XYZ file of C-alpha atoms in Angstrom:
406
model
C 192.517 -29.288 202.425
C 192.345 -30.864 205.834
C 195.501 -29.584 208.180
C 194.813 -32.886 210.014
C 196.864 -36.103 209.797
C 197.202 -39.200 211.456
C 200.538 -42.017 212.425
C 201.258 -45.162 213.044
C 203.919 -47.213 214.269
C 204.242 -50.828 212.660
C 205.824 -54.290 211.744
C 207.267 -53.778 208.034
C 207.807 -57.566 206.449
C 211.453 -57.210 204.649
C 211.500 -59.019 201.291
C 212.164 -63.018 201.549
C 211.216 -62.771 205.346
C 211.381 -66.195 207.392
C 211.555 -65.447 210.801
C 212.996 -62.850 213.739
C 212.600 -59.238 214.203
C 210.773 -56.968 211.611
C 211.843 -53.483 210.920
C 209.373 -50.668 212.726
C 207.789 -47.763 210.022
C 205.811 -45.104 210.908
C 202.851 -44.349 208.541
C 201.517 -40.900 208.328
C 198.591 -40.107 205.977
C 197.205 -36.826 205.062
C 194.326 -36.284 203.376
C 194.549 -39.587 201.426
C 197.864 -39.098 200.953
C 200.301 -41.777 202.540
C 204.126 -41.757 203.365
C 205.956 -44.503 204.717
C 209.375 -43.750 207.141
C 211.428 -46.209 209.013
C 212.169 -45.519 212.084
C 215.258 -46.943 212.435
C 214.447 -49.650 215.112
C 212.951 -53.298 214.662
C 210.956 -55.670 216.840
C 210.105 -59.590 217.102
C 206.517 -59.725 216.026
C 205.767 -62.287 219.339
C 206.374 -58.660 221.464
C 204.380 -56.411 219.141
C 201.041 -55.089 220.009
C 199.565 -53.875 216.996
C 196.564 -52.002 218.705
C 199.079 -49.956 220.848
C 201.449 -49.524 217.795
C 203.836 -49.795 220.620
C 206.054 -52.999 222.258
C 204.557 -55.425 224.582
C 206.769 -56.055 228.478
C 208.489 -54.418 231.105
C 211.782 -54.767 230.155
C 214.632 -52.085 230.289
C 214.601 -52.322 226.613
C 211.129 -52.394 225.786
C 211.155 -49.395 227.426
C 213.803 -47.665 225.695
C 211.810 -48.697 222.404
C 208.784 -47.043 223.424
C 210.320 -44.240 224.524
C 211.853 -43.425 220.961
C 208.793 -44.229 219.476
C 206.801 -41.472 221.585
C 209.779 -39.372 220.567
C 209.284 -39.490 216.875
C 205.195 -39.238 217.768
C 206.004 -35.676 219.674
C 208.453 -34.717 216.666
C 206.204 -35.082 213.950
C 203.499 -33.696 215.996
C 205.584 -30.470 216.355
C 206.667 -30.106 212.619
C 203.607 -30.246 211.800
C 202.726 -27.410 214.291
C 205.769 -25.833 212.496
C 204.702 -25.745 209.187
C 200.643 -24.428 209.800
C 202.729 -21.938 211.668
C 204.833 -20.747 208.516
C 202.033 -20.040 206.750
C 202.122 -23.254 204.548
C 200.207 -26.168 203.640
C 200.791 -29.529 205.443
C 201.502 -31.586 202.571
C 202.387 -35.026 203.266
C 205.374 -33.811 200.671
C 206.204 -31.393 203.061
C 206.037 -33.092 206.375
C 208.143 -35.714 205.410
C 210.908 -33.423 204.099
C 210.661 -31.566 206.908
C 210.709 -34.957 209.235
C 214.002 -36.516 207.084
C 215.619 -33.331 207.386
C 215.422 -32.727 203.347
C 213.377 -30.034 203.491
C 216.664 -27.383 203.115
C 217.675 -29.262 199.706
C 214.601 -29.599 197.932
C 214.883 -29.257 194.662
C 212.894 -26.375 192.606
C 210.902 -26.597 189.328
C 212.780 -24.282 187.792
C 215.740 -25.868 188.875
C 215.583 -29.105 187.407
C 213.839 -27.786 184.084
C 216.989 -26.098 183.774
C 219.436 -29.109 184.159
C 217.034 -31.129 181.746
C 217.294 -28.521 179.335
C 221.299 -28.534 179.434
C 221.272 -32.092 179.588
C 219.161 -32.037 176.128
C 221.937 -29.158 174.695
C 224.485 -32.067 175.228
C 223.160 -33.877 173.538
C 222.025 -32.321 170.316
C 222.476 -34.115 167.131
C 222.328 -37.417 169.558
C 218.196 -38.056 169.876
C 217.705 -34.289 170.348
C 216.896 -31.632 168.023
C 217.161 -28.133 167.954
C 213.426 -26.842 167.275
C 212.766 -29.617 170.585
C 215.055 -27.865 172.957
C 213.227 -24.944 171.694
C 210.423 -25.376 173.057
C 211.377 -26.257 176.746
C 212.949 -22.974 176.552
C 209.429 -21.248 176.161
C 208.205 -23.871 178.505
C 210.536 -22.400 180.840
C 210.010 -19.025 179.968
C 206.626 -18.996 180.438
C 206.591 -21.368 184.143
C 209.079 -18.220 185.202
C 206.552 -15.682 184.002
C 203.811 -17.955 185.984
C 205.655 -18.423 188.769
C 205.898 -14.678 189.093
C 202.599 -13.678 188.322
C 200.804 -15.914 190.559
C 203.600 -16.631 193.842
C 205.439 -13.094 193.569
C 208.345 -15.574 193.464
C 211.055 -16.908 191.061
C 210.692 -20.433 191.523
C 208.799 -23.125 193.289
C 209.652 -26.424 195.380
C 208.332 -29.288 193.353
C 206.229 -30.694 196.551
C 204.270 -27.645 196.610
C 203.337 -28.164 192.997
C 199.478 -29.539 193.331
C 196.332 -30.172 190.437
C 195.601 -26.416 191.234
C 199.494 -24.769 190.040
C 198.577 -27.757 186.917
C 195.103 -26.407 185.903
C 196.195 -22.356 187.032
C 199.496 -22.975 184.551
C 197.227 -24.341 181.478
C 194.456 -21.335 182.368
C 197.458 -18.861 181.791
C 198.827 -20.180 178.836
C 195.604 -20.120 177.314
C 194.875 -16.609 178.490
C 197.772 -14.883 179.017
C 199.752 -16.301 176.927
C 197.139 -16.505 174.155
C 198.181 -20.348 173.282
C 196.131 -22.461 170.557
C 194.915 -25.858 171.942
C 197.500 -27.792 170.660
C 200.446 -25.404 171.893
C 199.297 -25.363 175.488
C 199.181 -29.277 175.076
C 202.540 -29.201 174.230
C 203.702 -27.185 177.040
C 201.884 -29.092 179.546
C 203.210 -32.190 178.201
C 206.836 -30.645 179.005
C 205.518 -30.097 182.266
C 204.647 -33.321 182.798
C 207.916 -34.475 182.142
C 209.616 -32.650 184.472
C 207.344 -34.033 186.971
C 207.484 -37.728 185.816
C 211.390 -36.978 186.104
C 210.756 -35.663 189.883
C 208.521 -38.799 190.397
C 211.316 -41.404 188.805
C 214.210 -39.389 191.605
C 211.840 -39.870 194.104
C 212.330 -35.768 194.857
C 207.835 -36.107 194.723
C 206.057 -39.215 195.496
C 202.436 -37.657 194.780
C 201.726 -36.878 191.053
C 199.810 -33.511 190.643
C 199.092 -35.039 186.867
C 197.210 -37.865 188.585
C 193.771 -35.682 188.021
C 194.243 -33.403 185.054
C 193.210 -33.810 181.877
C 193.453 -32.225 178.826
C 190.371 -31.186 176.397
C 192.635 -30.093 173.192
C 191.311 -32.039 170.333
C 194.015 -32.952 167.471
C 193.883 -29.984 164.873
C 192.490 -31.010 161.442
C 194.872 -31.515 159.162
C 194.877 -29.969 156.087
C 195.960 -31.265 152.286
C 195.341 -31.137 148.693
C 192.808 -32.055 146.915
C 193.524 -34.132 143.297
C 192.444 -30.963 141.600
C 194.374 -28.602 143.667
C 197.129 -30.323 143.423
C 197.202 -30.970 139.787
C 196.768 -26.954 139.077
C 200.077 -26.920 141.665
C 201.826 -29.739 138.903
C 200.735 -28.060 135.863
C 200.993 -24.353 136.736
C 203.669 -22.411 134.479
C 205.873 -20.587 136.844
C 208.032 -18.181 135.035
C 210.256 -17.256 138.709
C 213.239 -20.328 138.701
C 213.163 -20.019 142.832
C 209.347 -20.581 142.788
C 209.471 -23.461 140.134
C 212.462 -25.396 142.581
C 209.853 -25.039 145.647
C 207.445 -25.941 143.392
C 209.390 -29.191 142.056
C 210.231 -30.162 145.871
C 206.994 -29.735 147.306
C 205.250 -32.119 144.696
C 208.209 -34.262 144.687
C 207.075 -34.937 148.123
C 203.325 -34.738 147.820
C 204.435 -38.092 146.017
C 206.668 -39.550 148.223
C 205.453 -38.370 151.589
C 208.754 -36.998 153.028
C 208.772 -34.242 155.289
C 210.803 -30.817 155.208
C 213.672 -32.616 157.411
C 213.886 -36.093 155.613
C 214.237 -34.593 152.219
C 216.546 -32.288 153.183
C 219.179 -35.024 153.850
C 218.204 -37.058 150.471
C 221.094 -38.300 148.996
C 221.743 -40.932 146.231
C 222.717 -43.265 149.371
C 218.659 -43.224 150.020
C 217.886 -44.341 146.675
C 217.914 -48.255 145.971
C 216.159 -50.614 143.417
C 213.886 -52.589 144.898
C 212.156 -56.409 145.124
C 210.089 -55.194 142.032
C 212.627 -53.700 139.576
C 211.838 -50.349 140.714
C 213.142 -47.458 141.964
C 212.884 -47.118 145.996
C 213.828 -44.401 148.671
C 215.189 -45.678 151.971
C 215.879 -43.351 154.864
C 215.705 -43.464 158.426
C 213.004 -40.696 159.394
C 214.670 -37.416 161.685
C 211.727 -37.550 164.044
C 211.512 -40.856 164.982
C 214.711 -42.399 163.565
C 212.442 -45.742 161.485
C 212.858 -46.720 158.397
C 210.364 -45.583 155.662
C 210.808 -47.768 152.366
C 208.829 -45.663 149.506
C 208.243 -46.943 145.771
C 209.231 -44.346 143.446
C 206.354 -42.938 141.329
C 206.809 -41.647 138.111
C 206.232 -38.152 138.876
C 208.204 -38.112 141.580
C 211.188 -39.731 139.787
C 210.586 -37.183 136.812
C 211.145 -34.461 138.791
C 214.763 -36.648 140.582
C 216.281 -36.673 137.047
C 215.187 -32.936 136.172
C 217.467 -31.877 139.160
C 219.966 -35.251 138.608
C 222.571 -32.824 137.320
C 221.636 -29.201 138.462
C 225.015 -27.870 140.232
C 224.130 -26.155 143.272
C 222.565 -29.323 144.674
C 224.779 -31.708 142.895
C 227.715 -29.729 145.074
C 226.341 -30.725 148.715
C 225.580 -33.999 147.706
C 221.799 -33.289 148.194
C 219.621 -34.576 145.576
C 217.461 -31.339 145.226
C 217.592 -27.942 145.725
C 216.349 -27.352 149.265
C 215.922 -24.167 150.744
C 215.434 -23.250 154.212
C 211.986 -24.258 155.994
C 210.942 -20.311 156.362
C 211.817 -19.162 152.768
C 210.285 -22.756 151.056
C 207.017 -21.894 153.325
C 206.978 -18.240 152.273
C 207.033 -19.239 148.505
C 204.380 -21.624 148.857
C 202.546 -19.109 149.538
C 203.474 -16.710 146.263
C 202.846 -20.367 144.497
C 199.331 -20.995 146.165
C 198.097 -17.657 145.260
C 199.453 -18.083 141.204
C 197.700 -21.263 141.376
C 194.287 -19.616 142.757
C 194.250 -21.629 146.035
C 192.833 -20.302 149.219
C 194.366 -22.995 151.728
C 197.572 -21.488 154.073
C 200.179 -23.955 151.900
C 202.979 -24.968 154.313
C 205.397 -27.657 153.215
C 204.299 -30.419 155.560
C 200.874 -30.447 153.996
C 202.392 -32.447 150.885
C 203.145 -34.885 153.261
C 199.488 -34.846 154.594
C 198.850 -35.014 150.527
C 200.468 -37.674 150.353
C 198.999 -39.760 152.868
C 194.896 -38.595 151.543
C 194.893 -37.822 148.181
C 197.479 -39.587 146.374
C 197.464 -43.111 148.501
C 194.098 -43.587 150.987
C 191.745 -42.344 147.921
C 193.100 -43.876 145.921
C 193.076 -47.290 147.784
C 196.293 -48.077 149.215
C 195.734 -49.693 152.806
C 196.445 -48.034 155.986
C 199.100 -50.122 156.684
C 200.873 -49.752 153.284
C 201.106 -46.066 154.341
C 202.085 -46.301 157.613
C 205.194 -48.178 156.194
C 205.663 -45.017 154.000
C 205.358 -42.618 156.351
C 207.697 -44.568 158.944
C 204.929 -44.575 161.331
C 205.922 -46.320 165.037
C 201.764 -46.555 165.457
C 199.354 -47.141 162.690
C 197.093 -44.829 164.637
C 199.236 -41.993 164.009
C 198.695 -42.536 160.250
C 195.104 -42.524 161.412
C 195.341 -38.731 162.155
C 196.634 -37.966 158.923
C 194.602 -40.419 157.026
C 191.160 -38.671 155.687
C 188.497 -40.817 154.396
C 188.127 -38.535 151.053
C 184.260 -37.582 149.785
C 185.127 -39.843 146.465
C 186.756 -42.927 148.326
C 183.444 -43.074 150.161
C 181.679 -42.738 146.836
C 183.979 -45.208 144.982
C 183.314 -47.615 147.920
C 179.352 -47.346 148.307
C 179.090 -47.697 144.252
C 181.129 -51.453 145.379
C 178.736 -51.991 147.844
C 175.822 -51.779 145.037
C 177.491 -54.050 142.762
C 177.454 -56.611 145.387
C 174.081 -55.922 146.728
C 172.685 -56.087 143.213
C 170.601 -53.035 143.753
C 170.471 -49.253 142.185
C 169.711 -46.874 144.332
């Protein structure tokens, strides 16, 4: 980085601008990098000389003008000297902090990570959830760890924050901090929120972002296929805790609800529909949209085996639901009765769902996105997996048309 910079005095037109004097800014760029600061005073364009960046005459007050001018000139010109003297990097961050007198108030990553994070606490239960605040925690956690390891310090002023503290904080989370793909993604997306935040308060005006970009690829989603899930339906389970999990987990493999939206299923949810039939309606936890899902029969089976069982009947919940941690542990005691080598977590029924029992089996896209309560069809896209016999189904159409055997 170049310790050099340049100014400039000039005419600023103010918004809906007719006639009269204009208001005098100073320009100062470093390294690409631009800041604009007024400098208080104005001038009538007829008086300016634009090659001088300084007032045209002889006058007492043109004069005085040019005077302050050269002032601010030798000012910035010594806190500039200031700063390579400190040790530090001339940012144009820095030398205008330093030149509005801000620089003793600016605000620290840390800092405002902290009041976002209390700010989200607030307001739990209210757009927020738990498991989110969660993980700006860690995201703080681990920028204080960074901060440490690489600046000996415990926190850092957000103008010093550059694309090298970006790409040095994903290096250590993947190294140090031994984080998958996807979890350093999510990290550095918190990261960029703070700064975006920064950006919006005008406490930055450069974006350190404006560079970086990330390589993790979406992790492939697993599900059940139609035979592994139909040794899941049929298997004889002789353990009642395993058979509820069981029951719940298939119950959504049919209806595509997640751990969180069938937790708070309730007879409110279910309605009958435009055809006759049985239909659940619930706003979705994550994203707060509607998902409108036709009951199928196995799915309803398994609503009037539990219509009447008392410990659910009691909370008003329409099936036994365990927490996330014990349901996910029994899947697994379930997926090895069953013979299946897949890690079985509860969300992959809803990945079921959206493959195996609807896409294969030719529901459109669309039709599932509704389901699922998508916002974007192309997140249905990343859950949606063109199965080995939908291709098969749809190249033995192809022939039929065609008229030819291969």
């Amino acid at each position: 980085m170049s310790t050099n910079y340049s100014l400039l005095f000039y005419l600023k037109k103010p918004k809906n601008y007719v006639n009269g004097a204009k208001p005098i800014y100073m320009r100062i760029t470093i390294d690409g990098s631009v800041c604009e600061i007024s400098t208080g005073k104005s001038c009538d364009p007829s008086r300016w000389n634009s090659k001088a960046n300084r007032s045209k005459g002889n006058t007492e007050e043109v004069k005085t003008l040019n005077s302050y001018l050269e002032m601010l000139n030798l000012k910035v010109a010594a806190l500039h000297l200031e700063i390579l003297k400190l040790g530090e990097i001339p940012t144009i961050e820095l030398l205008k902090l330093k030149i509005t007198g801000k620089a003793e108030n600016q605000k620290t990553l840390l800092s405002v990570l902290r009041d976002h994070n209390l700010k989200m606490d607030s307001l739990l239960g209210n757009g927020f959830r738990e498991n989110t605040l969660k993980g700006y925690r860690t995201t703080h956690s681990h920028l204080e760890s960074y901060i440490a390891k690489e600046f000996s310090a415990s926190d850092v002023e957000l103008h010093k924050i550059d694309h090298s503290f970006i790409v040095g904080y994903e290096y250590y989370l993947r190294t140090e901090k031994a984080c998958s793909d996807i979890s350093a993604a999510k990290y550095m997306k918190h990261l960029r929120k703070i700064i975006n935040l920064s950006l919006a308060h005008e406490w930055i005006t450069s974006n350190p972002f404006k560079f970086y970009k990330t390589n993790a690829k979406p992790k492939e989603k697993s599900y059940l296929n139609r035979d592994e899930l139909t040794r899941i339906v049929n298997k004889k389970l002789e353990i009642l805790r395993l058979q509820h999990v069981r029951d719940i987990f298939v119950f959504c493999c049919y209806t595509g609800l997640s751990y969180a939206d069938v937790s708070k299923l309730t007879k409110r949810n279910i309605e009958v529909g435009i055809d006759n039939r049985f239909w659940i309606k619930i706003n979705r936890q994550k994203t707060n949209t509607l998902s409108s899902i036709p009951i199928l029969p196995k799915a309803l089976e398994i609503l009037k085996l539990y219509r009447d069982y008392p410990p659910s009947k009691s909370n008003g919940q329409l099936l036994p639901i365990l927490s996330n941690q014990k349901m996910n542990s029994y899947l697994k005691e379930i997926a090895d009765l069953c013979g299946i080598t897949k890690e079985l977590t509860f969300h992959i029924a809803r990945h079921t769902f959206a493959t195996t029992v609807t896409l294969s089996n030719g529901v459109p896209i669309e039709t599932v996105s509704k389901m699922l309560g998508h916002l974007d069809i192309r997140t249905t896209q990343h859950y949606a997996k063109l199965l080995d016999n939908r291709i098969s189904k749809d190249m033995e159409e192809l022939v039929t048309k065609l008229g030819i055997d291969f």
